[in-house]
């Protein structure tokens, strides 16, 4: 019977060795965690780049709006001057026409 117990003990040891070892699981876990960390870092970098791009776009839009405001002010001033000149010429034409009709 001692031999049967010894054979059974050897068989149990062999069965235990067939499964994955603790080393294999921990190495696989390390690889998985490293992959997750790398993915997180890549996502963080992408988000930071997107935020920086949005800020640059916002700054560009602000500068564009300032430039357009200045151009609009200039165009409005030119338009006022042109309308003033037009009204002055129109007044002179009306005065000449009214004088011509009276005579």
Coordinates of N, CA and C in Angstrom, one line a residue:
X1 N 0.8 -1.2 0.0 CA 0.0 0.0 0.0 C 0.8 1.3 0.0
X2 N 2.0 1.1 0.5 CA 2.9 2.3 0.6 C 3.2 2.7 -0.9
X3 N 3.3 1.7 -1.7 CA 3.6 2.0 -3.1 C 2.5 2.7 -3.8
X4 N 1.2 2.3 -3.5 CA 0.1 2.9 -4.0 C 0.0 4.4 -3.6
X5 N 0.3 4.6 -2.3 CA 0.2 6.0 -1.8 C 1.3 6.9 -2.5
X6 N 2.5 6.3 -2.7 CA 3.6 7.0 -3.4 C 3.2 7.3 -4.8
X7 N 2.6 6.3 -5.5 CA 2.2 6.6 -6.9 C 1.1 7.6 -7.0
X8 N 0.2 7.6 -6.0 CA -0.9 8.6 -6.0 C -0.3 10.0 -5.8
X9 N 0.7 10.0 -4.9 CA 1.3 11.3 -4.5 C 2.0 11.9 -5.7
X10 N 2.7 11.0 -6.5 CA 3.4 11.5 -7.7 C 2.4 11.9 -8.7
X11 N 1.3 11.2 -8.9 CA 0.3 11.6 -9.9 C -0.3 12.9 -9.5
X12 N -0.5 13.2 -8.2 CA -1.0 14.5 -7.8 C -0.1 15.6 -8.1
X13 N 1.2 15.4 -7.9 CA 2.2 16.4 -8.2 C 2.3 16.7 -9.7
X14 N 2.2 15.7 -10.5 CA 2.2 15.8 -12.0 C 1.0 16.7 -12.4
X15 N -0.2 16.4 -11.9 CA -1.4 17.1 -12.2 C -1.2 18.6 -11.9
X16 N -0.6 18.9 -10.8 CA -0.5 20.3 -10.3 C 0.5 21.0 -11.3
X17 N 1.4 20.3 -11.8 CA 2.4 21.0 -12.7 C 1.9 21.3 -14.1
X18 N 0.8 20.6 -14.4 CA 0.2 20.8 -15.8 C -0.4 22.2 -15.9
X19 N -1.0 22.8 -14.9 CA -1.7 24.1 -14.9 C -0.7 25.2 -15.1
X20 N -1.2 26.4 -15.3 CA -0.3 27.5 -15.4 C 0.4 27.8 -14.1
X21 N 1.6 28.3 -14.2 CA 2.3 28.6 -13.0 C 2.0 30.0 -12.5
X22 N 2.3 30.2 -11.3 CA 2.2 31.6 -10.7 C 3.0 32.6 -11.5
X23 N 4.2 32.2 -11.9 CA 5.1 33.1 -12.6 C 4.4 33.5 -14.0
X24 N 3.8 32.5 -14.7 CA 3.2 32.8 -15.9 C 2.0 33.8 -15.8
X25 N 1.2 33.6 -14.7 CA 0.1 34.5 -14.5 C 0.6 35.9 -14.1
X26 N 1.6 36.0 -13.3 CA 2.0 37.3 -12.9 C 2.7 38.0 -14.1
X27 N 3.4 37.3 -14.9 CA 4.0 37.9 -16.1 C 3.0 38.4 -17.1
X28 N 1.9 37.6 -17.3 CA 0.8 38.0 -18.1 C 0.1 39.2 -17.6
X29 N 0.0 39.2 -16.2 CA -0.7 40.3 -15.6 C 0.1 41.6 -15.8
X30 N 1.4 41.5 -15.6 CA 2.3 42.6 -15.8 C 2.2 43.2 -17.2
X31 N 2.2 42.3 -18.2 CA 2.0 42.7 -19.6 C 0.7 43.4 -19.8
X32 N -0.4 42.8 -19.2 CA -1.7 43.5 -19.3 C -1.7 44.9 -18.7
X33 N -1.2 45.0 -17.5 CA -1.1 46.3 -16.8 C -0.3 47.3 -17.6
X34 N 0.9 46.8 -18.2 CA 1.7 47.7 -19.0 C 1.0 48.2 -20.2
X35 N 0.2 47.3 -20.8 CA -0.6 47.7 -22.0 C -1.7 48.7 -21.6
X36 N -2.3 48.5 -20.5 CA -3.3 49.5 -20.0 C -2.7 50.8 -19.7
X37 N -1.5 50.8 -19.1 CA -0.8 52.1 -18.8 C -0.4 52.8 -20.1
X38 N 0.1 52.0 -21.0 CA 0.5 52.6 -22.3 C -0.7 53.2 -23.0
X39 N -1.8 52.5 -23.0 CA -3.0 53.0 -23.6 C -3.5 54.3 -22.9
X40 N -3.4 54.3 -21.6 CA -3.8 55.5 -20.8 C -3.0 56.7 -21.1
X41 N -1.7 56.4 -21.2 CA -0.7 57.5 -21.5 C -1.0 58.1 -22.9
X42 N -1.2 57.2 -23.9 CA -1.5 57.6 -25.2 C -2.8 58.4 -25.3
X43 N -3.8 57.9 -24.6 CA -5.1 58.6 -24.5 C -4.9 60.0 -23.9
X44 N -4.2 60.1 -22.8 CA -3.9 61.4 -22.1 C -3.2 62.3 -23.1
X45 N -2.2 61.8 -23.8 CA -1.5 62.7 -24.7 C -2.4 63.2 -25.8
X46 N -3.2 62.3 -26.3 CA -4.2 62.7 -27.4 C -5.1 63.8 -26.9
X47 N -5.6 63.6 -25.7 CA -6.6 64.6 -25.1 C -5.8 65.9 -24.9
X48 N -4.6 65.9 -24.4 CA -3.8 67.1 -24.2 C -3.6 67.8 -25.6
X49 N -3.3 67.0 -26.6 CA -3.0 67.6 -27.9 C -4.3 68.3 -28.5
X50 N -5.5 67.6 -28.3 CA -6.7 68.1 -28.7 C -7.1 69.4 -28.0
X51 N -6.8 69.5 -26.7 CA -7.1 70.7 -25.9 C -6.2 71.8 -26.4
X52 N -4.9 71.5 -26.7 CA -4.0 72.6 -27.2 C -4.4 73.1 -28.5
X53 N -4.9 72.1 -29.4 CA -5.4 72.5 -30.7 C -6.6 73.4 -30.6
X54 N -7.5 73.1 -29.7 CA -8.7 73.9 -29.5 C -8.3 75.3 -29.0
X55 N -7.4 75.4 -28.1 CA -6.9 76.7 -27.5 C -6.3 77.5 -28.6
X56 N -5.5 76.9 -29.5 CA -4.9 77.6 -30.6 C -6.0 78.1 -31.6
X57 N -7.0 77.3 -31.8 CA -8.1 77.7 -32.7 C -8.9 78.8 -32.1
X58 N -9.1 78.7 -30.8 CA -9.8 79.8 -30.1 C -9.0 81.1 -30.2
X59 N -7.7 81.1 -30.0 CA -6.9 82.3 -30.0 C -6.9 82.8 -31.5
X60 N -6.8 81.9 -32.5 CA -6.9 82.3 -33.9 C -8.2 83.0 -34.1
X61 N -9.3 82.4 -33.6 CA -10.6 83.0 -33.8 C -10.7 84.4 -33.2
X62 N -10.2 84.5 -32.0 CA -10.2 85.8 -31.3 C -9.4 86.9 -32.1
X63 N -8.3 86.5 -32.6 CA -7.5 87.5 -33.4 C -8.2 87.8 -34.7
X64 N -8.9 86.8 -35.3 CA -9.6 87.1 -36.6 C -10.8 88.0 -36.3
X65 N -11.5 87.8 -35.2 CA -12.6 88.7 -34.8 C -12.1 90.1 -34.6
X66 N -11.0 90.3 -33.9 CA -10.4 91.6 -33.7 C -10.1 92.3 -35.0
X67 N -9.5 91.5 -35.9 CA -9.1 92.1 -37.2 C -10.3 92.5 -38.0
X68 N -11.4 91.6 -37.9 CA -12.6 91.9 -38.7 C -13.3 93.1 -38.0
X69 N -13.3 93.3 -36.7 CA -13.9 94.4 -36.1 C -13.2 95.7 -36.5
X70 N -11.9 95.7 -36.6 CA -11.2 96.9 -37.1 C -11.5 97.2 -38.6
X71 N -11.6 96.1 -39.4 CA -12.0 96.3 -40.8 C -13.4 96.9 -40.9
X72 N -14.3 96.4 -40.1 CA -15.7 96.9 -40.1 C -15.7 98.3 -39.7
X73 N -15.0 98.7 -38.7 CA -15.0 100.1 -38.3 C -14.5 101.0 -39.4
X74 N -13.4 100.5 -40.1 CA -12.8 101.3 -41.2 C -13.8 101.4 -42.3
X75 N -14.5 100.3 -42.7 CA -15.5 100.4 -43.8 C -16.6 101.3 -43.4
X76 N -17.1 101.2 -42.2 CA -18.2 102.1 -41.7 C -17.8 103.5 -41.8
X77 N -16.6 103.8 -41.4 CA -16.1 105.2 -41.5 C -16.1 105.7 -43.0
X78 N -15.6 104.8 -43.8 CA -15.5 105.2 -45.3 C -16.9 105.3 -45.8
X79 N -17.9 104.4 -45.4 CA -19.2 104.5 -45.8 C -19.9 105.8 -45.4
X80 N -19.7 106.2 -44.1 CA -20.2 107.5 -43.6 C -19.7 108.7 -44.5
X81 N -18.4 108.6 -44.7 CA -17.8 109.7 -45.5 C -18.4 109.8 -46.9
X82 N -18.5 108.6 -47.5 CA -19.1 108.5 -48.9 C -20.5 109.0 -48.9
X83 N -21.3 108.6 -47.9 CA -22.7 109.0 -47.8 C -22.8 110.6 -47.6
X84 N -21.9 111.1 -46.8 CA -21.9 112.5 -46.6 C -21.6 113.3 -47.9
X85 N -20.6 112.8 -48.7 CA -20.2 113.4 -49.9 C -21.4 113.3 -50.9
X86 N -22.0 112.1 -50.9 CA -23.2 111.9 -51.8 C -24.3 112.9 -51.5
X87 N -24.6 113.0 -50.2 CA -25.7 113.9 -49.7 C -25.4 115.4 -50.1
X88 N -24.1 115.7 -49.9 CA -23.7 117.1 -50.3 C -23.9 117.3 -51.8
X89 N -23.5 116.4 -52.6 CA -23.7 116.6 -54.1 C -25.1 116.6 -54.4
X90 N -25.9 115.7 -53.8 CA -27.3 115.7 -54.0 C -28.0 117.0 -53.6
X91 N -27.6 117.6 -52.5 CA -28.1 118.9 -52.1 C -27.8 120.0 -53.1
X92 N -26.5 120.0 -53.6 CA -26.2 121.0 -54.6 C -27.0 120.8 -55.9
X93 N -27.2 119.6 -56.3 CA -28.0 119.3 -57.5 C -29.4 119.8 -57.3
X94 N -30.0 119.6 -56.1 CA -31.4 120.0 -55.8 C -31.4 121.5 -55.8
X95 N -30.4 122.2 -55.2 CA -30.4 123.7 -55.2 C -30.3 124.2 -56.6
X96 N -29.5 123.7 -57.4 CA -29.4 124.1 -58.8 C -30.7 123.9 -59.5
X97 N -31.2 122.8 -59.3 CA -32.5 122.5 -60.0 C -33.6 123.4 -59.6
X98 N -33.6 123.7 -58.3 CA -34.7 124.6 -57.7 C -34.5 126.0 -58.3
X99 N -33.2 126.5 -58.4 CA -33.0 127.8 -58.9 C -33.3 127.9 -60.4
X100 N -33.0 126.9 -61.1 CA -33.3 126.8 -62.5 C -34.8 126.9 -62.8
X101 N -35.6 126.3 -62.0 CA -37.0 126.2 -62.2 C -37.6 127.6 -61.9
X102 N -37.1 128.4 -61.0 CA -37.6 129.7 -60.6 C -37.4 130.7 -61.7
X103 N -36.3 130.6 -62.4 CA -35.9 131.6 -63.3 C -36.6 131.5 -64.6

